[in-house]
Coordinates of C-alpha atoms and ligand atoms in Angstrom, one line a residue:
M1 CA 0.0 0.0 0.0
K2 CA 1.4 3.4 -0.9
R3 CA 1.9 5.8 2.0
L4 CA 0.1 9.1 2.0
F5 CA 1.3 12.0 4.1
S6 CA -0.1 15.4 4.8
G7 CA 0.2 18.1 7.4
M8 CA -1.5 21.2 8.6
Q9 CA -0.2 24.0 10.9
P10 CA -1.9 24.2 14.3
T11 CA -3.6 27.5 13.8
G12 CA -6.1 26.7 16.6
A13 CA -9.7 26.0 15.8
L14 CA -10.1 25.1 12.2
H15 CA -12.4 27.1 9.9
L16 CA -14.8 25.9 7.2
G17 CA -12.3 26.6 4.5
N18 CA -9.8 24.2 6.2
Y19 CA -12.6 21.7 6.4
V20 CA -13.8 21.7 2.8
G21 CA -10.3 22.3 1.4
A22 CA -8.3 19.7 3.3
L23 CA -9.8 17.9 6.3
K24 CA -12.9 16.5 4.5
N25 CA -10.6 15.1 1.9
W26 CA -8.3 13.6 4.6
I27 CA -11.2 11.9 6.1
A28 CA -12.4 10.4 2.8
L29 CA -8.8 9.2 2.0
A30 CA -8.5 7.5 5.4
E31 CA -11.9 5.9 5.0
S32 CA -11.1 4.7 1.5
G33 CA -8.4 2.4 2.8
T34 CA -6.4 3.0 -0.4
Y35 CA -3.4 4.3 1.3
D36 CA -1.5 4.1 4.5
C37 CA -2.4 7.5 5.8
I38 CA -0.3 9.7 8.1
F39 CA -1.5 13.2 9.2
C40 CA 0.7 15.6 11.0
I41 CA 0.2 18.7 13.0
V42 CA 3.2 20.7 12.0
D43 CA 4.1 22.7 15.1
Y44 CA 7.8 23.2 14.0
H45 CA 6.5 24.9 10.9
A46 CA 4.3 27.1 12.9
I47 CA 7.2 28.6 14.9
T48 CA 8.6 30.3 11.8
I49 CA 6.3 33.2 12.6
P50 CA 6.2 34.9 16.0
Y51 CA 3.6 33.3 18.4
D52 CA 2.4 33.2 21.9
T53 CA 4.1 30.3 23.7
E54 CA 1.2 30.1 26.2
M55 CA -1.2 29.3 23.3
M56 CA 0.8 26.7 21.4
E57 CA -0.4 23.6 23.4
K58 CA -4.0 24.8 23.0
R59 CA -3.6 25.3 19.3
V60 CA -2.2 21.8 18.9
F61 CA -5.0 20.3 21.0
E62 CA -7.7 22.2 19.2
A63 CA -6.4 21.0 15.9
A64 CA -6.5 17.4 17.0
L65 CA -9.9 17.9 18.5
D66 CA -11.2 19.3 15.2
Y67 CA -9.8 16.5 13.1
L68 CA -11.4 13.9 15.4
S69 CA -14.7 15.7 15.7
A70 CA -14.9 16.1 12.0
G71 CA -14.6 12.3 11.7
L72 CA -10.9 11.5 11.1
D73 CA -10.7 8.0 12.5
P74 CA -7.5 7.2 14.4
E75 CA -8.1 3.5 13.7
K76 CA -7.7 4.2 10.0
C77 CA -4.8 6.6 10.0
S78 CA -2.0 7.9 12.2
I79 CA -2.3 11.4 13.6
F80 CA 0.7 12.9 15.4
V81 CA 2.5 16.1 16.3
Q82 CA 5.6 16.9 14.3
S83 CA 7.8 18.0 17.2
Q84 CA 7.3 14.6 18.8
V85 CA 9.3 12.9 16.1
I86 CA 12.7 14.5 16.1
E87 CA 13.8 12.6 13.0
H88 CA 12.1 15.3 10.9
L89 CA 14.7 17.7 12.0
E90 CA 17.6 15.3 11.4
L91 CA 16.4 14.6 7.9
S92 CA 15.7 18.3 7.2
W93 CA 19.4 19.1 7.8
I94 CA 20.5 16.4 5.5
F95 CA 18.1 17.7 2.8
A96 CA 19.2 21.3 3.4
S97 CA 22.6 20.2 2.3
L98 CA 21.2 19.1 -1.0
T99 CA 19.0 22.1 -1.7
P100 CA 20.3 25.1 -3.8
L101 CA 19.5 28.5 -2.4
G102 CA 18.2 29.5 -5.8
Q103 CA 15.5 26.9 -5.7
L104 CA 14.3 28.1 -2.3
M105 CA 14.3 31.7 -3.4
R106 CA 11.9 30.7 -6.2
M107 CA 9.3 29.3 -3.7
T108 CA 6.2 31.3 -4.2
Q109 CA 5.0 31.0 -0.6
F110 CA 8.4 32.3 0.6
K111 CA 8.2 35.2 -1.7
Q112 CA 4.7 36.0 -0.7
K113 CA 5.4 35.7 3.0
T114 CA 8.5 37.9 2.8
L115 CA 8.0 40.4 0.1
Q116 CA 4.3 40.2 -0.6
W117 CA 4.9 40.4 -4.2
S118 CA 2.0 40.8 -6.6
E119 CA 0.1 37.8 -7.8
K120 CA 1.3 38.0 -11.4
D121 CA 4.8 37.0 -10.6
Q122 CA 4.0 34.0 -8.6
D123 CA 4.4 31.5 -11.3
E124 CA 7.6 32.7 -12.8
D125 CA 10.4 30.3 -12.9
E126 CA 13.3 32.6 -12.7
P127 CA 14.2 34.4 -9.5
N128 CA 12.4 37.6 -9.6
W129 CA 13.8 40.4 -7.5
G130 CA 10.5 42.4 -7.5
E131 CA 11.2 44.7 -10.5
E132 CA 7.6 45.9 -10.6
I133 CA 8.1 47.4 -7.1
G134 CA 11.5 48.8 -8.0
G135 CA 13.3 45.9 -6.6
D136 CA 16.7 44.5 -7.7
R137 CA 18.9 41.7 -6.5
D138 CA 20.4 43.8 -3.7
S139 CA 17.2 45.1 -2.4
F140 CA 15.8 41.6 -2.4
L141 CA 18.7 40.4 -0.4
S142 CA 18.5 43.2 2.0
R143 CA 14.8 42.9 2.5
A144 CA 15.0 39.1 2.8
G145 CA 18.0 39.5 5.1
G146 CA 15.7 40.3 8.1
I147 CA 13.6 37.1 7.5
N148 CA 14.4 34.2 9.8
S149 CA 16.1 31.4 7.9
G150 CA 13.4 28.9 9.2
L151 CA 10.9 30.6 7.0
F152 CA 13.3 30.2 4.1
T153 CA 14.0 26.5 4.7
Y154 CA 10.4 25.8 5.6
P155 CA 9.9 23.7 2.4
V156 CA 13.0 21.6 3.2
L157 CA 11.4 20.6 6.5
Q158 CA 8.2 19.9 4.6
A159 CA 10.2 17.5 2.3
A160 CA 11.6 15.8 5.4
D161 CA 8.1 15.4 6.9
I162 CA 7.0 13.6 3.8
L163 CA 10.2 11.6 3.1
A164 CA 10.8 10.4 6.7
Y165 CA 7.9 8.1 5.9
K166 CA 8.8 7.6 2.3
G167 CA 5.5 9.2 1.5
E168 CA 4.4 8.9 -2.1
V169 CA 1.1 10.7 -2.2
V170 CA 0.6 14.1 -0.6
P171 CA -2.9 15.6 -0.6
V172 CA -2.5 19.4 -0.6
G173 CA -4.0 22.6 -2.0
E174 CA -2.8 24.3 -5.1
D175 CA -0.5 26.6 -3.0
Q176 CA 1.6 23.6 -1.8
V177 CA 2.2 21.9 -5.1
Q178 CA 5.5 23.7 -5.6
H179 CA 6.7 22.4 -2.2
V180 CA 5.8 18.8 -3.2
E181 CA 7.7 19.3 -6.4
L182 CA 10.7 20.5 -4.4
T183 CA 10.3 17.3 -2.3
R184 CA 10.5 15.2 -5.4
D185 CA 13.7 17.1 -6.5
I186 CA 15.3 16.6 -3.2
A187 CA 14.5 12.9 -3.2
R188 CA 16.0 12.5 -6.7
R189 CA 19.1 14.5 -5.8
F190 CA 19.6 12.4 -2.7
N191 CA 19.1 9.1 -4.7
N192 CA 21.6 10.3 -7.3
R193 CA 24.2 11.2 -4.9
Y194 CA 23.9 8.5 -2.2
G195 CA 21.9 5.7 -3.7
N196 CA 18.3 4.9 -3.9
V197 CA 16.5 5.5 -0.6
F198 CA 13.5 7.7 -1.4
P199 CA 10.5 7.2 -3.6
S200 CA 9.0 9.6 -6.1
V201 CA 6.4 11.9 -4.6
E202 CA 3.2 13.2 -6.1
S203 CA 0.7 15.7 -4.9
L204 CA -3.0 14.8 -4.9
L205 CA -5.1 17.9 -5.6
S206 CA -8.6 17.9 -4.2
H207 CA -11.3 19.0 -6.6
T208 CA -13.0 21.4 -4.2
P209 CA -12.6 25.0 -5.3
R210 CA -11.0 27.2 -2.7
M211 CA -13.5 28.7 -0.4
M212 CA -13.8 32.4 -0.2
G213 CA -14.4 34.2 3.1
L214 CA -17.4 36.2 4.3
D215 CA -16.0 39.2 2.5
A216 CA -16.3 37.3 -0.9
D217 CA -13.0 38.8 -1.8
Q218 CA -10.3 36.7 -0.2
K219 CA -9.7 33.0 0.5
M220 CA -11.3 32.1 3.9
S221 CA -8.6 32.8 6.5
K222 CA -8.3 33.1 10.2
S223 CA -5.8 36.0 10.0
I224 CA -8.1 38.0 7.8
G225 CA -11.0 37.3 10.1
N226 CA -13.4 36.5 7.2
H227 CA -14.0 32.9 8.5
L228 CA -16.5 30.6 10.1
E229 CA -15.1 28.2 12.7
L230 CA -15.9 24.5 12.6
S231 CA -16.7 24.7 16.3
E232 CA -18.8 27.9 16.0
G233 CA -22.4 27.8 17.5
P234 CA -25.4 27.7 15.2
E235 CA -26.6 31.2 16.1
S236 CA -23.3 32.7 15.3
I237 CA -23.1 30.9 12.0
L238 CA -26.6 32.1 11.1
H239 CA -25.8 35.6 12.2
K240 CA -22.5 35.9 10.3
V241 CA -23.9 34.4 7.2
T242 CA -27.0 36.4 7.0
R243 CA -25.6 39.7 8.3
E244 CA -21.9 39.8 7.5
S245 CA -21.5 37.9 4.2
V246 CA -21.1 39.8 1.0
S247 CA -23.4 38.8 -1.9
D248 CA -23.8 40.0 -5.5
A249 CA -23.6 43.8 -5.5
R250 CA -26.0 43.9 -8.4
R251 CA -28.8 43.1 -5.9
Q252 CA -29.1 46.5 -4.3
R253 CA -32.8 46.2 -3.9
R254 CA -35.0 43.2 -3.4
K255 CA -36.2 43.3 -7.0
D256 CA -32.8 43.7 -8.7
P257 CA -31.8 40.4 -10.3
G258 CA -28.4 39.0 -9.7
V259 CA -25.8 36.8 -11.4
P260 CA -25.5 33.7 -9.2
E261 CA -22.2 32.6 -10.9
E262 CA -20.6 35.7 -9.6
C263 CA -22.0 35.6 -6.1
N264 CA -20.0 34.0 -3.3
L265 CA -23.2 32.8 -1.5
Y266 CA -24.0 30.8 -4.6
A267 CA -20.5 29.3 -4.5
W268 CA -21.2 28.3 -0.9
H269 CA -24.5 26.8 -1.9
K270 CA -22.6 24.6 -4.4
I271 CA -20.3 23.4 -1.6
F272 CA -22.9 22.9 1.1
S273 CA -26.4 22.6 -0.2
T274 CA -28.5 20.0 -1.9
E275 CA -28.9 20.0 -5.7
E276 CA -32.4 21.4 -5.3
D277 CA -31.3 24.2 -3.1
V278 CA -28.5 25.1 -5.6
A279 CA -31.1 25.2 -8.4
W280 CA -33.5 27.2 -6.2
A281 CA -30.8 29.7 -5.3
A282 CA -29.7 30.2 -9.0
E283 CA -33.2 30.6 -10.3
G284 CA -34.4 32.8 -7.4
C285 CA -31.4 35.1 -7.7
R286 CA -31.6 35.5 -11.5
T287 CA -35.3 36.3 -11.4
A288 CA -35.2 38.2 -8.1
D289 CA -37.8 35.8 -6.9
I290 CA -35.9 35.4 -3.6
G291 CA -33.9 38.0 -1.7
C292 CA -30.3 37.7 -0.6
F293 CA -31.4 37.3 3.0
E294 CA -33.4 34.2 2.2
C295 CA -30.7 32.7 0.1
K296 CA -28.1 33.4 2.9
K297 CA -30.4 31.9 5.5
R298 CA -30.8 28.7 3.5
V299 CA -27.0 28.3 3.1
A300 CA -26.5 29.0 6.8
E301 CA -29.0 26.2 7.6
R302 CA -27.1 23.8 5.3
I303 CA -23.8 24.7 7.0
N304 CA -25.4 24.2 10.4
A305 CA -26.7 20.8 9.4
I306 CA -23.2 19.7 8.4
L307 CA -21.7 21.2 11.6
D308 CA -24.3 19.8 14.0
P309 CA -22.8 16.3 14.3
I310 CA -19.3 17.7 14.4
R311 CA -20.2 20.1 17.2
E312 CA -21.7 17.2 19.1
K313 CA -18.7 15.0 18.8
R314 CA -16.5 17.9 19.7
Q315 CA -18.3 18.3 23.0
E316 CA -18.0 14.6 23.8
L317 CA -14.3 14.5 23.0
A318 CA -13.4 17.8 24.7
A319 CA -14.7 16.3 27.9
H320 CA -12.0 13.7 27.7
P321 CA -8.8 15.4 26.8
D322 CA -6.7 12.4 27.8
T323 CA -8.2 10.4 24.9
I324 CA -6.9 13.0 22.5
Y325 CA -3.4 13.0 24.0
D326 CA -3.4 9.2 23.9
I327 CA -4.3 9.2 20.2
L328 CA -1.5 11.7 19.5
N329 CA 1.0 9.8 21.6
Q330 CA 0.2 6.6 19.9
G331 CA 0.4 8.2 16.5
A332 CA 3.8 9.6 17.4
M333 CA 5.1 6.2 18.6
R334 CA 4.2 4.5 15.4
C335 CA 5.6 7.4 13.3
R336 CA 8.8 7.5 15.3
G337 CA 9.4 3.9 14.5
I338 CA 9.0 4.4 10.8
A339 CA 11.0 7.6 10.7
R340 CA 13.9 6.1 12.7
E341 CA 14.1 3.3 10.2
T342 CA 14.3 5.7 7.3
L343 CA 16.9 7.8 9.0
D344 CA 19.1 4.7 9.8
E345 CA 18.9 3.8 6.1
T346 CA 19.6 7.3 5.1
R347 CA 22.7 7.6 7.3
A348 CA 23.9 4.3 6.1
A349 CA 23.6 5.4 2.5
M350 CA 25.6 8.6 3.4
G351 CA 28.5 6.7 5.0
L352 CA 27.4 7.9 8.5
K353 CA 26.6 4.4 9.8
K354 CA 29.7 3.6 11.8
L355 CA 28.6 5.7 14.8
A356 CA 25.2 4.5 15.9
P357 CA 22.7 7.3 16.5
F358 CA 21.0 7.4 19.9
K359 CA 17.8 5.4 20.0
Ligands
LIG1 N1 3.2 23.7 4.4 C1 1.9 23.1 4.5 C2 0.9 24.2 4.6 O1 1.2 25.4 4.8 C3 1.8 22.3 5.8 C4 2.7 21.1 5.7 C5 3.9 20.9 6.4 C6 2.6 20.0 4.9 N2 4.5 19.7 6.1 C7 3.7 19.1 5.2 C8 1.6 19.6 4.0 C9 3.9 17.9 4.6 C10 1.8 18.4 3.3 C11 2.9 17.5 3.6 O2 -0.3 24.0 4.3

């Protein structure tokens, strides 16, 4: 069975965008029994931006709680916390020594995080020093100079996450495909230099379109604050969706018709509603038969219907935090075993085998 690996940062309580974009897919993959699935809460990735130390444990716990409440079954996959398996860091150093600076400089996410370059340059292959904002190589280097190097080598750690388990399949969103390609390059480079240890890696894109936030303008995101949490109460969901969400601007008045294909609420209907409701919303919007409020209310009800069982399970689980920690510890134990084996093999291939590593 091929091994599947994916990870998410512990951002605290997950939002609906995380659920439809990633978690729902993880659950289906674990249920399908097609792969040996490993899911990781990547806390070592999360420390590349400043954070409140008091909150980290809670963020990790909440992430695990959300996974399990949403239906990720620990009997059918391994769930663990990255920092519990130290081998990721060991492998990451080895991989850093095989990764050209230039390739890391081309990582879109790094460029975005550091320089916030405009969208149009994201796909370019050559290093781009930000010409459109008056940048050149020197100014790139001086601006990037203040960035911590963890943010820079972030994708190398991600490669180590995957390859410590010889993962072959990586379900991710569009924005992570480049990192998976880097992982494949690193594996190939390692194999060429030291002998065949690592498999070829592929990303597995989910078909769900990315979910926009309440503002209808940007991808749903906790940092923007345009999100709905998985654990949010039904009234709050109803309130935010009916009062705070942005619908088609053409519908200024009740009798102004709209264009559903250009309305974010319609996009939400397509994600959460039944076929009949989707048709109802499209037709009602185009003909101005229904108002935006009605349409929003219906989608809020659909979201709540999906969240009801998740909220219920969450309450149950939250009452027994030890169960959650047990699941994470067991996951880590299994993963540590696999990762140690990979590292032993890796060290041996590199001629580092004479001195036994600590076990
Ligand atoms: N970088 C990923 C993200 O930001 C999270 C991640 C870390 C990951 N390690 C991974 C995803 C390994 C897939 C495989 O979403």
